[in-house]
XYZ file of C-alpha atoms in Angstrom:
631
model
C 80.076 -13.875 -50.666
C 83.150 -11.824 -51.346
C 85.935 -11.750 -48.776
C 85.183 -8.128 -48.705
C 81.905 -8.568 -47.876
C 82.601 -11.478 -44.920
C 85.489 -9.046 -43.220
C 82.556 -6.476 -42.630
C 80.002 -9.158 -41.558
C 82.445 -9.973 -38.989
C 83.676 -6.554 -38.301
C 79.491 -5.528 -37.784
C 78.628 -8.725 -35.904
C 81.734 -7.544 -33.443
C 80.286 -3.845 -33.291
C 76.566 -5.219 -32.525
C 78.201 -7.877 -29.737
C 79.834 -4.683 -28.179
C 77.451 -1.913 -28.716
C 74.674 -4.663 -27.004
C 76.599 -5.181 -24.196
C 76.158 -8.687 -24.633
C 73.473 -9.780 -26.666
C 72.060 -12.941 -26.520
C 73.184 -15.258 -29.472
C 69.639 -16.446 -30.695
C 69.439 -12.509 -31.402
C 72.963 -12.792 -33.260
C 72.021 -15.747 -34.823
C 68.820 -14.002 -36.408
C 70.337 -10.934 -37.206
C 73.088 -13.006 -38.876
C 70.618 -14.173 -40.776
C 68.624 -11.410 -41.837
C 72.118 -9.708 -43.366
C 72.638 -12.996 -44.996
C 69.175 -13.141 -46.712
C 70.110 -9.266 -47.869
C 73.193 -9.226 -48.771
C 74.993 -8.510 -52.023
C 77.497 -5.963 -53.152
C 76.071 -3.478 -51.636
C 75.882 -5.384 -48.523
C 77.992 -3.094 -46.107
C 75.771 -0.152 -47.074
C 72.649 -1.695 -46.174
C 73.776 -2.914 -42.716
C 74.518 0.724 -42.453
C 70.781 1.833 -42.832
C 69.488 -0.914 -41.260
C 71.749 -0.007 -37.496
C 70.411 3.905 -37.176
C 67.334 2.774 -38.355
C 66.758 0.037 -35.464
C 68.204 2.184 -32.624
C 65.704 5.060 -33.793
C 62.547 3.077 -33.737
C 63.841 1.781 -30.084
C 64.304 5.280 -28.984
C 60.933 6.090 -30.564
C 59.431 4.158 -28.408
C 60.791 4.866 -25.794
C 60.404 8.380 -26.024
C 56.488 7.013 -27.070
C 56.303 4.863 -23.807
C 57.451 7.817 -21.334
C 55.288 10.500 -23.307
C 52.140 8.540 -22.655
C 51.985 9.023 -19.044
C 52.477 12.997 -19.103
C 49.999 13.428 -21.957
C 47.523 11.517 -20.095
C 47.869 13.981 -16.992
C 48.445 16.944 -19.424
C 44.630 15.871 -20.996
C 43.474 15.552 -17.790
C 44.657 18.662 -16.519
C 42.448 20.236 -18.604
C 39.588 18.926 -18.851
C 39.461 19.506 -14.704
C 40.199 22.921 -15.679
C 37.350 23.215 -18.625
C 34.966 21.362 -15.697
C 36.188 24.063 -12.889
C 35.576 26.870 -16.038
C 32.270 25.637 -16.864
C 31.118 24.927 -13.375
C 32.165 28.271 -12.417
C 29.943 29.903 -15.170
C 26.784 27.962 -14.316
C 27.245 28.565 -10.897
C 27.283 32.270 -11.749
C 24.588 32.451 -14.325
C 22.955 30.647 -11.807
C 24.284 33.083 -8.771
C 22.867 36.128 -11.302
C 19.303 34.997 -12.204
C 18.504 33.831 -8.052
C 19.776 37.802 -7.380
C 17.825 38.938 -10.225
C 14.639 36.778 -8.985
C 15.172 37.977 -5.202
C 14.887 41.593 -6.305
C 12.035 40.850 -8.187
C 10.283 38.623 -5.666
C 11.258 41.536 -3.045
C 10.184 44.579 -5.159
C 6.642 42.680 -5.788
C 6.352 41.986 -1.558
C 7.289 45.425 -1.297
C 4.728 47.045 -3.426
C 1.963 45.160 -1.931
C 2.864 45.988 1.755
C 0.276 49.378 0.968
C -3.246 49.479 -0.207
C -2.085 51.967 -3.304
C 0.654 49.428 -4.175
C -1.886 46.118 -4.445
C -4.004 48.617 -6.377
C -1.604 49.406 -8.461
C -0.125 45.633 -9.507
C -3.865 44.493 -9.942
C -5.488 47.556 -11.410
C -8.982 47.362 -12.215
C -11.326 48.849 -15.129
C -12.845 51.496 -12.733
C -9.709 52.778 -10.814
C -7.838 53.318 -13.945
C -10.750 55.484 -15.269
C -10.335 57.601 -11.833
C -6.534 57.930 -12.930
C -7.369 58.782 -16.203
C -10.502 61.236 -15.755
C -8.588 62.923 -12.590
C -5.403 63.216 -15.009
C -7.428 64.820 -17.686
C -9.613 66.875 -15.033
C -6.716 68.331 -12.951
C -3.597 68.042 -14.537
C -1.152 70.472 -13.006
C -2.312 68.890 -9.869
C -2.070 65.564 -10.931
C 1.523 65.945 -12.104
C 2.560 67.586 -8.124
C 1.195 64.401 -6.959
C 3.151 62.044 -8.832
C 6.409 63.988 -7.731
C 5.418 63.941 -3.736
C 7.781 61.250 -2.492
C 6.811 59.616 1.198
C 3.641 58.847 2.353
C 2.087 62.071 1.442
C 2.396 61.099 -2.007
C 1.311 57.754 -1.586
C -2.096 59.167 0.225
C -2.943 61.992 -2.291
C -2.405 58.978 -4.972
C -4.470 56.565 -3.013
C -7.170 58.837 -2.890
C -7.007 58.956 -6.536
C -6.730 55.411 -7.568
C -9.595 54.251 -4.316
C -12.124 57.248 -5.293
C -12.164 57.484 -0.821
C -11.436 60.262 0.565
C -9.959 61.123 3.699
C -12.877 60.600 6.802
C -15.346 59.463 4.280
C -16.976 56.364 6.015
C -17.535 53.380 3.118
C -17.757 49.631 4.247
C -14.297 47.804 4.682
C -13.062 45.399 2.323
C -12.535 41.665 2.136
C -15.053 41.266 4.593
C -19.146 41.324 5.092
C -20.961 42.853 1.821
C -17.836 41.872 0.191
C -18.822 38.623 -0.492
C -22.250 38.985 -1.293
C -20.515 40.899 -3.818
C -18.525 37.872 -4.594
C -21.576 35.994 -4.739
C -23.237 38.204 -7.271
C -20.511 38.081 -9.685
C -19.993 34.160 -9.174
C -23.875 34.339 -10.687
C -23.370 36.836 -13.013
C -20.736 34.751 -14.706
C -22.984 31.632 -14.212
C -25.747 33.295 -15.735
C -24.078 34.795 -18.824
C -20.899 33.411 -19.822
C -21.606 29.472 -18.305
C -25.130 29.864 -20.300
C -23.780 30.720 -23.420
C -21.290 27.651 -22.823
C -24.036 25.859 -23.684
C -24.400 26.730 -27.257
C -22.232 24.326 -28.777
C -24.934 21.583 -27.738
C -27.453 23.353 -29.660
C -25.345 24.046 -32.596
C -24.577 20.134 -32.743
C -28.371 19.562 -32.847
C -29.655 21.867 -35.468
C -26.422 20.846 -37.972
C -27.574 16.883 -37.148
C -31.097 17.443 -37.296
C -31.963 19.933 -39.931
C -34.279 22.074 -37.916
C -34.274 25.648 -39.915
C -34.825 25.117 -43.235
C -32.017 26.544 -45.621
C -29.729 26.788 -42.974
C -25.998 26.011 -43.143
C -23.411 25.017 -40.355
C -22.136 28.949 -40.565
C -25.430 29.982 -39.985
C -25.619 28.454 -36.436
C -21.795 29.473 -36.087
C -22.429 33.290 -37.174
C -25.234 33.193 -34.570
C -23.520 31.895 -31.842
C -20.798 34.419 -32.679
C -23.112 37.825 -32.484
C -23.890 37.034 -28.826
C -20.002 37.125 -27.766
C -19.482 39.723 -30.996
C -22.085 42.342 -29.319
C -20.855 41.209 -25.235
C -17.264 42.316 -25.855
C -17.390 44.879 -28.795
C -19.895 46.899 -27.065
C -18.394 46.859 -23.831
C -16.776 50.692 -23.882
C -20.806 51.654 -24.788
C -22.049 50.165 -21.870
C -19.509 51.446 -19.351
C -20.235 55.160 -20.942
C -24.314 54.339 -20.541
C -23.648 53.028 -17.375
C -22.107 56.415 -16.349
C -24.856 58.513 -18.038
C -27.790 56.977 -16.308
C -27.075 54.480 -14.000
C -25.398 51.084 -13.050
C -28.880 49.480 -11.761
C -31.509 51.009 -14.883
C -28.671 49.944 -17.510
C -28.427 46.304 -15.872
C -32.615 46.007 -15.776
C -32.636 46.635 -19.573
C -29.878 43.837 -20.045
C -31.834 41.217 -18.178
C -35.200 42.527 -19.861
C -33.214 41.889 -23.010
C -31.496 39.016 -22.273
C -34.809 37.071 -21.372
C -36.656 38.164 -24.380
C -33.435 37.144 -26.559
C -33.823 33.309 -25.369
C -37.557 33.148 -24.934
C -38.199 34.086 -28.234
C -35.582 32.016 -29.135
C -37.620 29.119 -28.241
C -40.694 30.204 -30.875
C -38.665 30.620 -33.949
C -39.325 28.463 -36.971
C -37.251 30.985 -39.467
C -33.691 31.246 -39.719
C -34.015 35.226 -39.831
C -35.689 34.598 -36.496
C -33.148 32.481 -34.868
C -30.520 35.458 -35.997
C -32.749 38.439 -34.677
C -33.551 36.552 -31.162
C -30.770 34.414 -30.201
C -27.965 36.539 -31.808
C -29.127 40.110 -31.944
C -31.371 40.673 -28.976
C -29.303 37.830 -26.657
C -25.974 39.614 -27.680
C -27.425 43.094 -26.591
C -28.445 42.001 -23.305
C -25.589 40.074 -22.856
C -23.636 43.354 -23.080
C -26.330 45.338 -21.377
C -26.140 43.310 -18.218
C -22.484 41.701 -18.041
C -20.173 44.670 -18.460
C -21.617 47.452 -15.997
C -21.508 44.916 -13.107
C -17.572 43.369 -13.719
C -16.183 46.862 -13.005
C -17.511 46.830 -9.584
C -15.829 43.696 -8.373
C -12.610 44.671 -7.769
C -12.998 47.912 -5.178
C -14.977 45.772 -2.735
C -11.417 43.355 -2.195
C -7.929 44.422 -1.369
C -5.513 41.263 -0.422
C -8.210 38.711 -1.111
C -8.875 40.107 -4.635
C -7.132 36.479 -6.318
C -9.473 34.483 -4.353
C -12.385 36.236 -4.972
C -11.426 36.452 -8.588
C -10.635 33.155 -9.197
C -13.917 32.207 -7.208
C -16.166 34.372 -9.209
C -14.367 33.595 -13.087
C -14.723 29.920 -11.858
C -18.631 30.214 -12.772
C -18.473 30.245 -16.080
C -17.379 26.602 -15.709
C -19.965 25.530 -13.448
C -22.286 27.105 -15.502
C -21.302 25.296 -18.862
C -21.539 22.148 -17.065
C -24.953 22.627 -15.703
C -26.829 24.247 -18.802
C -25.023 21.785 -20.917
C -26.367 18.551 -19.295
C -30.035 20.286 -18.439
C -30.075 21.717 -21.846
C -28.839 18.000 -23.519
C -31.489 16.143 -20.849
C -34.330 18.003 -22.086
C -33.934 17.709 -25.712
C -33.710 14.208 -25.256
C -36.807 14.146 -23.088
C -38.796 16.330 -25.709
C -37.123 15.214 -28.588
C -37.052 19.358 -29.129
C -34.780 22.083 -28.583
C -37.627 24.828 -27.593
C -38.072 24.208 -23.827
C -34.593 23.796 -23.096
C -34.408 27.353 -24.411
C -37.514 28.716 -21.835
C -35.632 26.940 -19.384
C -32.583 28.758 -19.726
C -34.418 31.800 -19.893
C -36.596 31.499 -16.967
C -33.635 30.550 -14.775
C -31.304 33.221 -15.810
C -33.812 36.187 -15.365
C -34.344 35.139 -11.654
C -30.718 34.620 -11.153
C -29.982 38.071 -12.692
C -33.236 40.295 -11.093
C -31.506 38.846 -7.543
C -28.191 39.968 -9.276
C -29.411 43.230 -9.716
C -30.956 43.536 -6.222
C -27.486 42.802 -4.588
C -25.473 44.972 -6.657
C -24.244 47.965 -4.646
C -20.969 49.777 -5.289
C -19.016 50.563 -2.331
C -17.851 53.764 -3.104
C -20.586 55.694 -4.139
C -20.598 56.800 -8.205
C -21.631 60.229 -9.047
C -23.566 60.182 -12.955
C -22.076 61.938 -15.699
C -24.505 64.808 -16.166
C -22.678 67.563 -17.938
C -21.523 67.247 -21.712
C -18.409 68.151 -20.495
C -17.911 65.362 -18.022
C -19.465 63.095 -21.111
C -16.862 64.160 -23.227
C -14.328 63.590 -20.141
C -15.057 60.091 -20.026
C -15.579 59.599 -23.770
C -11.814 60.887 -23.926
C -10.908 58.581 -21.463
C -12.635 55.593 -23.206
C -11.311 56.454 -26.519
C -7.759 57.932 -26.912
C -6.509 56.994 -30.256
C -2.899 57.405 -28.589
C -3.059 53.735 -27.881
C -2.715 52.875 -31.504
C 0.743 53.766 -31.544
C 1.783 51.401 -28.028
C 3.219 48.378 -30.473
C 3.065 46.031 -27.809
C -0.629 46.739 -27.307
C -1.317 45.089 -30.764
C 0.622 42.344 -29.952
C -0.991 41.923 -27.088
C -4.304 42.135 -28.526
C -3.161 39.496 -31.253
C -2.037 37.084 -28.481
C -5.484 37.339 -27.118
C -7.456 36.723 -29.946
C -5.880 33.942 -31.441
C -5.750 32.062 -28.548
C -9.106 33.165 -28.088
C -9.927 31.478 -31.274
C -8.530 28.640 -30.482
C -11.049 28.283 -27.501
C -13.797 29.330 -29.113
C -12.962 26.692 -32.083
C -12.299 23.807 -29.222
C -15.875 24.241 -27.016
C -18.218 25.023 -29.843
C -17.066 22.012 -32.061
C -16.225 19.514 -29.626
C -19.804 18.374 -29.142
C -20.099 18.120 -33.197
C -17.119 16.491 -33.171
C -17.579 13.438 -31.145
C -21.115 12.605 -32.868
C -18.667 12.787 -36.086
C -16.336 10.529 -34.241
C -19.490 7.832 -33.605
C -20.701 8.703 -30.285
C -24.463 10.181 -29.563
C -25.497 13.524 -28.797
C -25.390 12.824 -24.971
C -21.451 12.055 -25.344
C -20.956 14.921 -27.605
C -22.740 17.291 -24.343
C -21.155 15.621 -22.051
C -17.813 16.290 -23.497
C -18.832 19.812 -23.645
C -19.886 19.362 -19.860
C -16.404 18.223 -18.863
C -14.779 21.208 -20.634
C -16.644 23.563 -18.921
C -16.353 22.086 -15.555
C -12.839 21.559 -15.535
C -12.069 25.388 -16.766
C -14.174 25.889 -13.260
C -11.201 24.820 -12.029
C -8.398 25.656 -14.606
C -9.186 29.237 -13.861
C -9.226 29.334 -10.354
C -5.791 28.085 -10.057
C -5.006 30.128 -13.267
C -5.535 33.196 -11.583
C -4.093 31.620 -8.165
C -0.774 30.738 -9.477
C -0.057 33.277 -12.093
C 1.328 35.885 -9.269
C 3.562 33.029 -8.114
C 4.700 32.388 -11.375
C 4.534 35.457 -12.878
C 1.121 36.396 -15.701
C 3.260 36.430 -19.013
C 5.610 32.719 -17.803
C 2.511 31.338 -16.912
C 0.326 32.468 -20.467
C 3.357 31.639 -22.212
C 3.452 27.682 -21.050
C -0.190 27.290 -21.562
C 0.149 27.851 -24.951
C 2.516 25.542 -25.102
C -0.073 23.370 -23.420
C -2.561 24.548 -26.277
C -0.557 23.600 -28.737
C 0.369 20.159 -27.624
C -2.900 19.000 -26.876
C -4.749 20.137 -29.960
C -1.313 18.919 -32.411
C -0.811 15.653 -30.481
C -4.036 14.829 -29.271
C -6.887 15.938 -30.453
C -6.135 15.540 -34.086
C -5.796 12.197 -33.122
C -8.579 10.938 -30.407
C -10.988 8.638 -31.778
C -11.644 6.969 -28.704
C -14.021 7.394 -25.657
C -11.131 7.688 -23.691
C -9.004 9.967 -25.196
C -11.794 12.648 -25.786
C -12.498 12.535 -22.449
C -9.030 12.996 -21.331
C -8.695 15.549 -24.277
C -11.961 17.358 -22.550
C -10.774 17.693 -19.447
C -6.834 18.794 -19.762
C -7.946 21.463 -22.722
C -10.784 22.308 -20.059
C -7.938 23.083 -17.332
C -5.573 25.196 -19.734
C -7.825 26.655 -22.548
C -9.138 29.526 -19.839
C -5.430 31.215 -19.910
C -6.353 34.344 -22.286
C -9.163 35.347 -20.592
C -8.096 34.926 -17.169
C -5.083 36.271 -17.235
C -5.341 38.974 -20.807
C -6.692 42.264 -18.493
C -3.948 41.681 -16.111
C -1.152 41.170 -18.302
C -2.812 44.079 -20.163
C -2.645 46.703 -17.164
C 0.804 45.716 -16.523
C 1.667 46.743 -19.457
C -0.331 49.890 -20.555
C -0.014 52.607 -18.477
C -2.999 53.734 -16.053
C -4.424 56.302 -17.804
C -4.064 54.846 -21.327
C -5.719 51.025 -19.824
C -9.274 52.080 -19.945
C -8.612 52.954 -23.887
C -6.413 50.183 -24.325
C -9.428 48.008 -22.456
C -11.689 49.039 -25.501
C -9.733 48.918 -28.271
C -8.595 45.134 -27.440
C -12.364 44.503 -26.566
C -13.918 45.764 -29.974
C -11.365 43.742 -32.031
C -12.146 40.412 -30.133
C -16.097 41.381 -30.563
C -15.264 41.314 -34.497
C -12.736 38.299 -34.518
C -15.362 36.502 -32.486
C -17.634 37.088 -35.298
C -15.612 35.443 -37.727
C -13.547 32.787 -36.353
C -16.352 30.132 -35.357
C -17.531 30.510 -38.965
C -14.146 29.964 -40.380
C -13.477 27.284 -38.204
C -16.880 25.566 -39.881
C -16.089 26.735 -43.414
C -12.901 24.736 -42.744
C -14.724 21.149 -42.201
C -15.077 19.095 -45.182
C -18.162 16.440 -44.796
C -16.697 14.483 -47.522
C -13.474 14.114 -46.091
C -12.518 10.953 -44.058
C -11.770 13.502 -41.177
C -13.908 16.503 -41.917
C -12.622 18.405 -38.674
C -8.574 18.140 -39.644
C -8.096 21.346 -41.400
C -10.030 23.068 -38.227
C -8.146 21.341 -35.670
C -5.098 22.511 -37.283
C -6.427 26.116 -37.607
C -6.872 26.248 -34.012
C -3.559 24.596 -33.386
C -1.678 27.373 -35.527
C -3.717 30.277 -33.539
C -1.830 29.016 -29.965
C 1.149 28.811 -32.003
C 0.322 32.387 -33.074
C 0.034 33.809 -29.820
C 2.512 31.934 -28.733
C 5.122 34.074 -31.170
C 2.831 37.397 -30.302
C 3.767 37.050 -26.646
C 7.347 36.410 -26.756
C 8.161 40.020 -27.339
C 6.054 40.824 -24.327
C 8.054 38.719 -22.271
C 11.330 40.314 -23.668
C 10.045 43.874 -23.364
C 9.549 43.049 -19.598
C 12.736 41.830 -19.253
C 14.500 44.603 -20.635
C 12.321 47.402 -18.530
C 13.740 45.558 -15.604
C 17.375 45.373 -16.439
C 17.322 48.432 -17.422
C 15.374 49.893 -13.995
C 18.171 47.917 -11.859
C 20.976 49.301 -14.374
C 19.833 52.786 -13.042
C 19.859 51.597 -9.905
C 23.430 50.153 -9.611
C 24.970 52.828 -11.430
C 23.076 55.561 -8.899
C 24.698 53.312 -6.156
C 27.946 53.243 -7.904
C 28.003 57.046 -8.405
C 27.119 58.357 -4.927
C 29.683 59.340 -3.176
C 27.929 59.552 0.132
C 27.312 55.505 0.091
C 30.853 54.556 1.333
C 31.198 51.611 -0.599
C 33.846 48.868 0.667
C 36.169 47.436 -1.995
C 34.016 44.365 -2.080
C 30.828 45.682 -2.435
C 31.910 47.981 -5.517
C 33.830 45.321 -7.095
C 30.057 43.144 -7.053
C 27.896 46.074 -8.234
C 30.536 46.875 -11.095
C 30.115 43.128 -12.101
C 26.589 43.644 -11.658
C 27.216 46.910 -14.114
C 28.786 45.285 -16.605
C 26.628 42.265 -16.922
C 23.543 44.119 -17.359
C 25.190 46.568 -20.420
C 25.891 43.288 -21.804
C 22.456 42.213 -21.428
C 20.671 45.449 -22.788
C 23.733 45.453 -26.128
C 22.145 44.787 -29.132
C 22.125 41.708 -31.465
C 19.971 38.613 -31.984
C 22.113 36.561 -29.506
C 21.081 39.240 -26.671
C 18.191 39.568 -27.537
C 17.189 35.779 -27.348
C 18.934 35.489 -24.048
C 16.254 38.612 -22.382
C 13.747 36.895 -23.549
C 14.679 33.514 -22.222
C 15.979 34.948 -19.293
C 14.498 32.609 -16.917
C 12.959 34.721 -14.211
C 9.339 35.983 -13.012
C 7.338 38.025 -15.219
């Protein structure tokens, strides 16, 4: 080392001593000799990089050491502030859709305080034809009635809607011949509906047995089809026949027919026979005596109209259940399918000629006797202005599919489990189970959808639909899981036609339902001719699992009407935003209302947030429809 070089070493070793305050000498020592181990002629300038160097790395972290603490607290900081933000907003989403539900919940109570206002959020088949034929009748006085506001109004509107007039004496509702009434329809469904649940134990034991010669699985399935094919598409026919000659003479020629249908039924040895008797004739009665009856249901109840409802659809259950396992017990007995046939017959005339005998309409009906009262009511029946309502065909597609999807589930579940291993006896009392369980399913359908709202509650029994047939069905082989399959589809498979007519009338204006009514019903009597018979076209006997590709068609019709209600549920949503935008704005504008500073500063909130709701765009549009409150 160069005496140069040692001057500076000593020089820098004095410097660090002095800038150090003291440093301890091991740390000399090692600094020592960490220049010594570097050093050459150059020596002096690296000691120079190395000394700013080792002060700015101390100061770094120090600088490091004290930052730590304050960005800790800064990070903290806000992330309480991003939990107060967010809390905030949930809390006043939250604070919104309770309001929102409130003033629906109180606007519903409120409407059914009055006899015209229970009417009116359960309207039946007949009162909307007294809307609609008074409308067309008497429409300058029509249109003075809807503008009388007050009680007046609501009388001259009741009178309308009830068909009572003022001092006319008629028997009360809810109470006496109101549910003998209730009885008669409980039988009336048991009779037609819970008979014809039956079918699918028949159709299991021709296609096993080979009874008709030449015949083919869509055979049975296009027979079975006509019956509920002629029952709904003919429905408008036999409300205007019923009007023309008579509610009692039109139901006598339905049993008469309905009787012959299944007796003759029971003597066929031809497939052209089978089609005439069991699908032809059966299908006309069915119409004949079904459809006159079911409009008179609903003026004989006011607030217990749900429970008599829901007590009278429950009969189609029962009835499934019984004429299933007598039907099943007596083929097995007789080794035939021809006295379980008379049997049905025999029993479902006497139920029906006692039906008949107890049917009286409270408010007396006048017959149509003019051709200008005909053509009143054929008006009324059939305005084509209902083609144009877009959210009647999506209603109507709702329906059917998941109408399909029924139909598909209770006429091949029997078939199914013999193709699963089981005997005919498991395969009807499978279909038993259904049945009995949508005795219940539709009783507490019909219960709960005014809780819930009619269009939430359709909506999650699709879901239900679709789960069951996509995760389970498809995939139960065992005892067990059939039966478990029977009886939750049994609970949830009644949705469409429980709650279609009153999801339909809330909808459809009065005096367009009873055309609305018969369009929907004459497109379900032809998809009901078809979809059983697609459903069998579908199954593939040389398959490993002939029923997949019919299982899956049934589970893409919920899925279907899953996607055809949606829009419903949306439309709803907007109608009501939009009815309390009006609202809050008219309360906002009047300057008689002597707002406090408070109060305007919530309904301009209230303003604002409901623009923002009703603004266009997919994001807006998603959150109506999601909205989560009762519909």
């Amino acid at each position: 080392m160069t005496h140069e070089g040692t001057e500076s070493v000593s020089k820098t070793n004095s410097n660090v001593h002095s800038s150090t305050g003291g440093t301890d000498m091991d740390d000399i020592s090692s600094l020592q000799s960490s220049v010594d181990s570097t050093s050459n002629d150059n020596g002096v300038i690296a000691l120079q990089n190395i000394e700013p160097n080792s002060a700015a790395d101390s100061s770094s972290l120090v600088s490091r050491s004290q930052s730590i603490p304050s960005s800790l607290a800064s990070s903290i900081s806000r992330i309480a502030a991003l939990h107060k933000h967010i809390t905030s907003n949930v809390q006043q989403v939250v604070s919104d859709i309770y309001e929102d539900n409130a003033i629906n919940t109180e606007g519903e109570e409120e409407k059914r305080k009055t006899r015209l206002g229970r009417e009116m959020t359960n309207l039946g088949l007949d009162q909307a034809i007294r809307i609609a034929t008074y409308r067309s009748e008497n429409p300058e006085q029509f249109k003075r009635i809807m503008q009388l506001k007050g009680k007046d109004g609501e009388e001259e509107l009741e009178r309308v809607v009830t068909g009572v007039s003022k001092g006319a004496k008629v028997p009360p509702p809810d109470k006496g011949y109101a549910w003998v009434m209730a009885l008669a329809g409980f039988l009336l469904l048991f009779s037609t509906w819970g008979a014809n649940g039956s079918y699918g134990v028949y159709l299991s034991y021709w296609m096993n047995n080979h009874i008709f010669p030449g015949a083919k699985a869509r055979d049975y399935a296009l027979i079975g089809s006509m019956v509920l094919c002629l029952a709904q598409s003919l429905s408008p026919l036999a409300q205007m026949l019923s009007a023309i000659i008579g509610i009692k003479p039109v139901m006598i020629i339905g049993l008469a027919l309905y009787f012959i249908g299944y007796f003759m039924a029971s003597y066929t040895h031809e497939l052209w026979q089978l089609y005439l008797s069991q699908g032809f004739v059966l299908g006309l009665g069915f119409a004949l005596i079904f459809n006159p009856m079911n409009t008179l249901m609903p003026e004989w109840f006011d607030k217990k109209r749900g429970i008599s409802s829901g007590i009278t659809v429950s009969a189609s259950g029962v009835g499934g259940v019984i004429f299933s396992l007598t039907s099943q017990s007596l083929i097995d007995e007789t080794d035939d399918f021809r006295w379980s046939l008379k049997m049905i017959a025999i029993v479902c005339v006497v139920l029906q000629i006692v039906i008949v005998v107890l049917t009286k309409p409270r408010i007396p009906k006048t017959r149509l006797k003019t051709f200008k009262e005909i053509r009143t009511r054929a008006s009324v029946m059939f305005n084509f202005k209902v083609v144009k309502l877009w959210y009647l065909h999506s209603i109507t597609m709702w329906f059917l599919l998941v109408l399909g999807c029924y139909i598909i589930s209770l006429f091949s579940l029997s078939s199914y489990c013999t193709f699963v291993g089981f005997s005919q006896k498991v395969g009807s009392d499978m279909t038993a189970v259904f049945n009995g369980c949508q005795a219940i399913g539709r009783l507490f359908i019909g219960l709960s959808s005014d809780y819930s709202g009619r269009v939430n509650l359709a909506l999650v029994l699709n879901i239900v639909m679709i789960v069951l047939i996509f995760a389970m069905w498809i995939n139960s082989f065992s005892y067990t899981c059939i039966l478990f399959y029977s009886i939750l589809s049994g609970l949830t498979f009644g949705s469409a036609s429980t709650l279609n007519q009153p999801i339909l009338a809330d909808q459809v204006t009065p005096e367009l339902f009873p055309s609305a009514w018969s369009f929907e019903n004459f497109f379900m009597g032809v998809w009901a001719l078809v979809v059983e018979v697609v459903a069998l076209g579908l199954r593939d006997q040389g398959q490993k699992r002939p029923f997949i590709r019919a299982q899956i068609c049934a589970g893409f019709f919920s899925l279907g009407g899953f996607f055809f209600l949606m829009p419903i549920r949306e439309l709803k949503i907007r109608l009501f935003i939009e009815k309390q935008l009006a609202i809050t704005a008219e309360q906002l504008d009047d300057p008689k209302a002597g707002l406090d500073y408070e109060t305007r500063v919530l309904l301009e909130k209230r303003r604002a947030r409901y623009i923002g709701m009703l603004s266009s765009g997919i994001k807006q549009y998603c959150k109506r429809l999601f909205y989560p409150i009762r519909v």
